[in-house]
Amino acid sequence: MAPPLSKARLIGYARVSTEDQAHDAQLDELRAAGCDVIHQEHGSGASRARPVLTRLIREIRPGEVLIVVRLDRLARSVSHLLEVIETLEARKAHFRSLRDPIDTSTPQGIFSLQVLGAVAQLERSLISERTRAGIKAAKARGKRPGNPGMRERRPEAIRKVALAREKVYLDDLIAGADRWMPTVRRMRPQQPWEDVVRVLGNSGQSWTVARLRRAVGRLVSQHMADPALLRPAPRKSPQDRLMTLIAGIAIADPSLSLRDIGAQLERMRERPPRGGLTWSASSVKKQLDLAKKHGLALPPEAQGES
């Protein structure tokens, strides 16, 4: 077993494939390595849905070290491993596997990573070469490349492809849900989908109303979200809509100051009730005070002046 690391904060990640399996052995090794906190996840090694890992990587801080017992606990493939490590490096964090010679905080570990990268590139080249050779051989025998069932529009083939695509869609949805679902849960069904999309868009996420409703509906069908989120939003007057929109912005990001909310409203081209183009902190606070009177639960930070 590798000796414990020191100085840097160590973050452990343990994964098992099914609910029947236990994390105990991995937890013992990660604790022995000195991990300050350990995140646990259940999920197949082949699955792209790793919500715990996705959140961990997004929230890891510069200088921290992500530690796993073995590489197969982290990544589905060499390319996936490299993708995770590149993301960590971009966040100025490091990675270490206790049973493999990978430690991106050391020159030896970086060298091993470079070797893995070369292997991954060779693997991709060989797969591409074999694919081209197979297509060429098939054409020489008079066969057309692709799925015969799809070309002939066989119902079972179409159904199989549709199921495969749906699984990939759901896996991707689950993996990224913690980026947008908190905002959806805070704003729906009190606010219309259009306002939710605008708040998400202002935080750098690209959604349409149709795409967002479909995504939430898919999670609801998997019993991963409350069906109440899909209820129609109550009709509101223009003033009420503005009030609930501002409350939604404050609830979605409690760290925003009144001036931050005002700047966001200006980017969204929302006009103050008294006209004009510029939102003052007092105008924002007035709307938040109205929201509070209407019983909306606002974070304390949203009621400050700065």
XYZ file of C-alpha atoms in Angstrom:
306
model
C 0.000 0.000 0.000
C 1.289 3.458 -0.879
C 2.302 5.752 1.984
C -0.039 8.597 2.972
C 0.355 11.935 1.211
C 0.889 15.033 3.308
C 0.241 18.794 3.130
C -2.396 18.881 0.326
C -6.022 18.165 1.209
C -6.867 14.656 0.011
C -10.300 13.851 -1.431
C -11.184 10.159 -1.789
C -13.547 8.670 -4.361
C -14.895 5.124 -3.983
C -17.188 3.389 -6.482
C -18.847 -0.010 -6.631
C -20.961 -1.326 -9.488
C -24.158 -2.383 -7.703
C -26.134 -1.579 -4.565
C -25.319 -5.069 -3.249
C -21.602 -4.357 -3.139
C -19.899 -2.485 -0.304
C -17.323 0.285 -0.369
C -15.630 -0.925 2.843
C -12.340 -2.186 1.369
C -11.860 0.985 -0.675
C -12.787 3.176 2.292
C -10.159 1.484 4.482
C -7.403 2.137 1.938
C -8.483 5.710 1.297
C -8.575 6.481 5.026
C -5.141 4.902 5.447
C -3.869 7.188 2.671
C -4.995 10.185 4.731
C -8.133 11.288 2.865
C -9.932 14.126 4.660
C -13.273 13.324 2.996
C -14.443 10.371 0.890
C -17.216 10.453 -1.717
C -19.039 7.190 -2.437
C -20.962 6.207 -5.568
C -22.826 3.201 -6.981
C -22.672 2.794 -10.736
C -21.581 0.443 -13.488
C -18.063 0.935 -14.802
C -19.471 1.236 -18.337
C -22.046 3.878 -17.403
C -21.465 7.537 -18.233
C -23.748 8.614 -15.388
C -21.470 9.539 -12.478
C -23.256 12.443 -10.754
C -21.136 12.185 -7.579
C -17.873 12.211 -9.549
C -19.103 15.026 -11.799
C -19.963 17.207 -8.799
C -16.702 16.317 -7.034
C -14.577 17.344 -10.036
C -16.496 20.579 -10.470
C -16.140 21.557 -6.807
C -12.541 20.438 -6.152
C -10.237 23.302 -5.216
C -6.732 24.215 -6.406
C -4.061 22.177 -4.652
C -6.417 19.395 -3.563
C -5.755 15.800 -4.616
C -8.402 13.365 -5.870
C -7.482 9.831 -4.781
C -8.865 6.444 -5.857
C -7.775 2.933 -4.931
C -7.517 1.761 -8.567
C -7.910 3.460 -11.926
C -10.940 1.328 -12.841
C -12.829 2.857 -9.896
C -12.597 6.240 -11.605
C -12.673 5.902 -15.384
C -14.476 3.845 -18.028
C -11.512 3.929 -20.409
C -8.079 5.450 -20.909
C -9.607 8.352 -22.830
C -12.091 8.984 -20.004
C -9.256 8.873 -17.462
C -7.279 11.433 -19.427
C -10.353 13.640 -19.742
C -10.889 13.585 -15.952
C -7.229 14.323 -15.222
C -7.142 17.181 -17.757
C -10.185 18.708 -16.047
C -8.489 18.405 -12.656
C -5.300 19.957 -14.009
C -7.320 22.863 -15.424
C -8.635 23.434 -11.897
C -5.039 23.214 -10.561
C -5.909 20.032 -8.652
C -4.070 16.688 -8.761
C -4.897 13.004 -9.057
C -3.451 9.858 -7.516
C -4.263 6.147 -7.778
C -3.033 4.159 -4.777
C -2.377 0.930 -6.692
C -1.167 2.406 -9.995
C 1.876 4.554 -10.812
C -0.255 7.654 -11.422
C 0.335 10.730 -9.273
C 0.099 14.010 -11.195
C 1.854 15.884 -8.375
C 5.144 14.031 -9.171
C 7.351 13.910 -12.307
C 7.113 10.088 -12.361
C 3.334 10.228 -12.282
C 3.215 12.763 -15.110
C 5.478 10.516 -17.182
C 3.155 7.547 -16.601
C 0.243 9.740 -17.664
C 2.043 10.677 -20.881
C 2.582 6.975 -21.606
C -1.134 6.355 -21.075
C -1.911 9.203 -23.457
C 0.290 7.663 -26.125
C -1.416 4.290 -25.596
C -4.844 5.921 -25.927
C -3.806 7.629 -29.169
C -2.472 4.339 -30.549
C -5.708 2.594 -29.522
C -7.795 5.192 -31.374
C -5.601 4.907 -34.474
C -5.832 1.095 -34.512
C -9.614 1.166 -34.115
C -9.911 3.694 -36.955
C -7.608 1.628 -39.164
C -9.534 -1.600 -38.475
C -12.827 0.151 -39.183
C -11.614 1.462 -42.544
C -10.212 -1.976 -43.469
C -13.494 -3.654 -42.513
C -15.548 -1.232 -44.626
C -13.220 -1.707 -47.580
C -13.424 -5.514 -47.299
C -17.212 -5.408 -46.986
C -17.513 -3.221 -50.091
C -15.233 -5.612 -52.019
C -17.681 -8.441 -51.186
C -20.612 -6.342 -52.332
C -21.872 -5.549 -48.839
C -22.994 -2.118 -47.756
C -21.651 -0.727 -44.454
C -24.005 0.107 -41.623
C -26.907 -1.570 -39.888
C -28.948 -3.703 -42.353
C -31.947 -3.576 -40.034
C -31.955 0.230 -40.068
C -31.573 0.375 -43.839
C -34.542 -1.957 -44.201
C -36.479 -0.041 -41.519
C -37.082 -3.158 -39.430
C -39.137 -2.219 -36.342
C -36.962 -4.248 -33.938
C -33.764 -2.605 -35.234
C -35.283 0.874 -34.993
C -36.480 0.141 -31.469
C -33.044 -1.141 -30.420
C -31.263 1.952 -31.747
C -33.843 4.233 -30.113
C -33.348 2.514 -26.746
C -29.572 2.850 -27.033
C -29.847 6.550 -27.841
C -32.280 7.095 -24.992
C -29.878 5.425 -22.551
C -27.016 7.696 -23.645
C -29.323 10.725 -23.325
C -30.441 9.710 -19.825
C -26.867 8.991 -18.678
C -25.731 12.426 -19.861
C -28.781 14.031 -18.261
C -28.099 12.455 -14.868
C -24.393 13.278 -15.030
C -25.071 16.997 -15.513
C -28.312 17.404 -13.551
C -26.691 18.982 -10.507
C -25.805 22.015 -12.679
C -29.401 22.954 -13.530
C -31.861 20.920 -11.440
C -31.345 22.973 -8.235
C -32.539 26.078 -10.106
C -35.483 24.162 -11.583
C -36.477 22.867 -8.141
C -36.314 26.354 -6.621
C -38.311 28.073 -9.375
C -40.841 25.489 -10.563
C -43.820 25.384 -10.694
C -44.189 28.883 -9.236
C -42.450 30.487 -12.226
C -42.992 29.782 -15.930
C -40.490 27.715 -17.908
C -39.440 30.792 -19.883
C -38.150 32.499 -16.740
C -36.306 29.368 -15.602
C -34.594 29.154 -18.988
C -33.596 32.810 -18.784
C -32.080 32.395 -15.313
C -30.134 29.331 -16.456
C -29.046 31.146 -19.607
C -27.739 34.043 -17.567
C -25.494 31.589 -15.690
C -23.989 30.378 -18.964
C -26.235 27.368 -19.667
C -27.931 26.948 -23.030
C -31.516 25.673 -22.820
C -34.782 26.049 -24.670
C -38.138 25.646 -22.975
C -38.842 22.455 -24.943
C -35.458 20.892 -24.099
C -35.697 21.765 -20.412
C -39.248 20.443 -20.066
C -38.245 17.229 -21.808
C -35.203 16.829 -19.534
C -37.227 17.376 -16.358
C -39.970 15.069 -17.664
C -37.390 12.342 -18.280
C -36.073 12.591 -14.721
C -39.633 12.534 -13.404
C -40.319 9.342 -15.391
C -37.266 7.778 -13.700
C -38.564 8.830 -10.255
C -35.580 11.168 -9.866
C -37.598 14.398 -9.735
C -40.907 15.554 -8.239
C -43.827 15.391 -10.743
C -45.019 18.724 -9.312
C -42.236 20.423 -11.284
C -44.231 19.784 -14.463
C -47.420 21.477 -13.255
C -48.490 24.630 -15.134
C -47.270 27.835 -13.551
C -50.027 30.032 -12.082
C -51.024 33.029 -14.160
C -49.532 36.254 -12.881
C -49.861 39.935 -13.637
C -46.746 41.580 -15.159
C -45.834 42.980 -11.714
C -46.195 39.587 -10.028
C -44.158 37.926 -12.763
C -41.336 40.423 -12.286
C -41.439 39.929 -8.512
C -41.258 36.138 -8.763
C -38.532 36.328 -11.419
C -36.352 38.456 -9.131
C -37.096 36.143 -6.215
C -36.137 33.176 -8.407
C -32.791 34.776 -9.276
C -32.083 35.434 -5.594
C -33.071 31.921 -4.563
C -31.075 30.297 -7.380
C -27.877 32.059 -6.264
C -28.003 33.296 -2.640
C -24.520 34.845 -2.987
C -25.789 37.570 -5.343
C -25.996 41.096 -3.938
C -28.844 43.466 -4.795
C -26.628 45.192 -7.355
C -25.655 41.809 -8.848
C -29.340 40.953 -9.281
C -29.962 44.358 -10.846
C -27.119 43.816 -13.327
C -28.538 40.414 -14.205
C -31.980 41.915 -14.824
C -30.409 44.511 -17.121
C -28.667 41.754 -19.109
C -32.030 40.000 -19.361
C -33.538 43.304 -20.594
C -36.098 43.453 -17.819
C -37.391 46.999 -17.247
C -37.868 48.444 -13.738
C -41.551 49.030 -12.805
C -41.091 52.820 -13.029
C -39.461 52.636 -16.447
C -35.934 53.223 -17.597
C -33.188 50.705 -18.288
C -31.174 50.693 -15.059
C -31.992 48.795 -11.887
C -30.990 50.319 -8.566
C -30.361 48.243 -5.453
C -33.426 49.831 -3.836
C -35.669 48.803 -6.759
C -34.468 45.213 -6.466
C -34.947 45.241 -2.690
C -38.499 46.551 -3.075
C -39.370 43.567 -5.291
C -37.723 41.160 -2.844
C -39.663 42.700 0.043
C -42.884 42.141 -1.921
C -41.837 38.542 -2.566
C -41.219 38.053 1.144
C -44.689 39.431 1.958
C -46.162 36.948 -0.515
C -44.577 34.114 1.443
C -41.618 33.303 -0.797
C -38.663 31.938 1.198
C -35.702 34.153 0.337
C -32.099 33.663 1.463
C -30.937 36.223 4.055
C -28.153 37.409 1.735
C -30.724 38.570 -0.819
C -32.077 41.134 1.615
C -28.830 43.036 2.139
C -27.898 46.353 0.511
C -24.622 45.594 -1.270
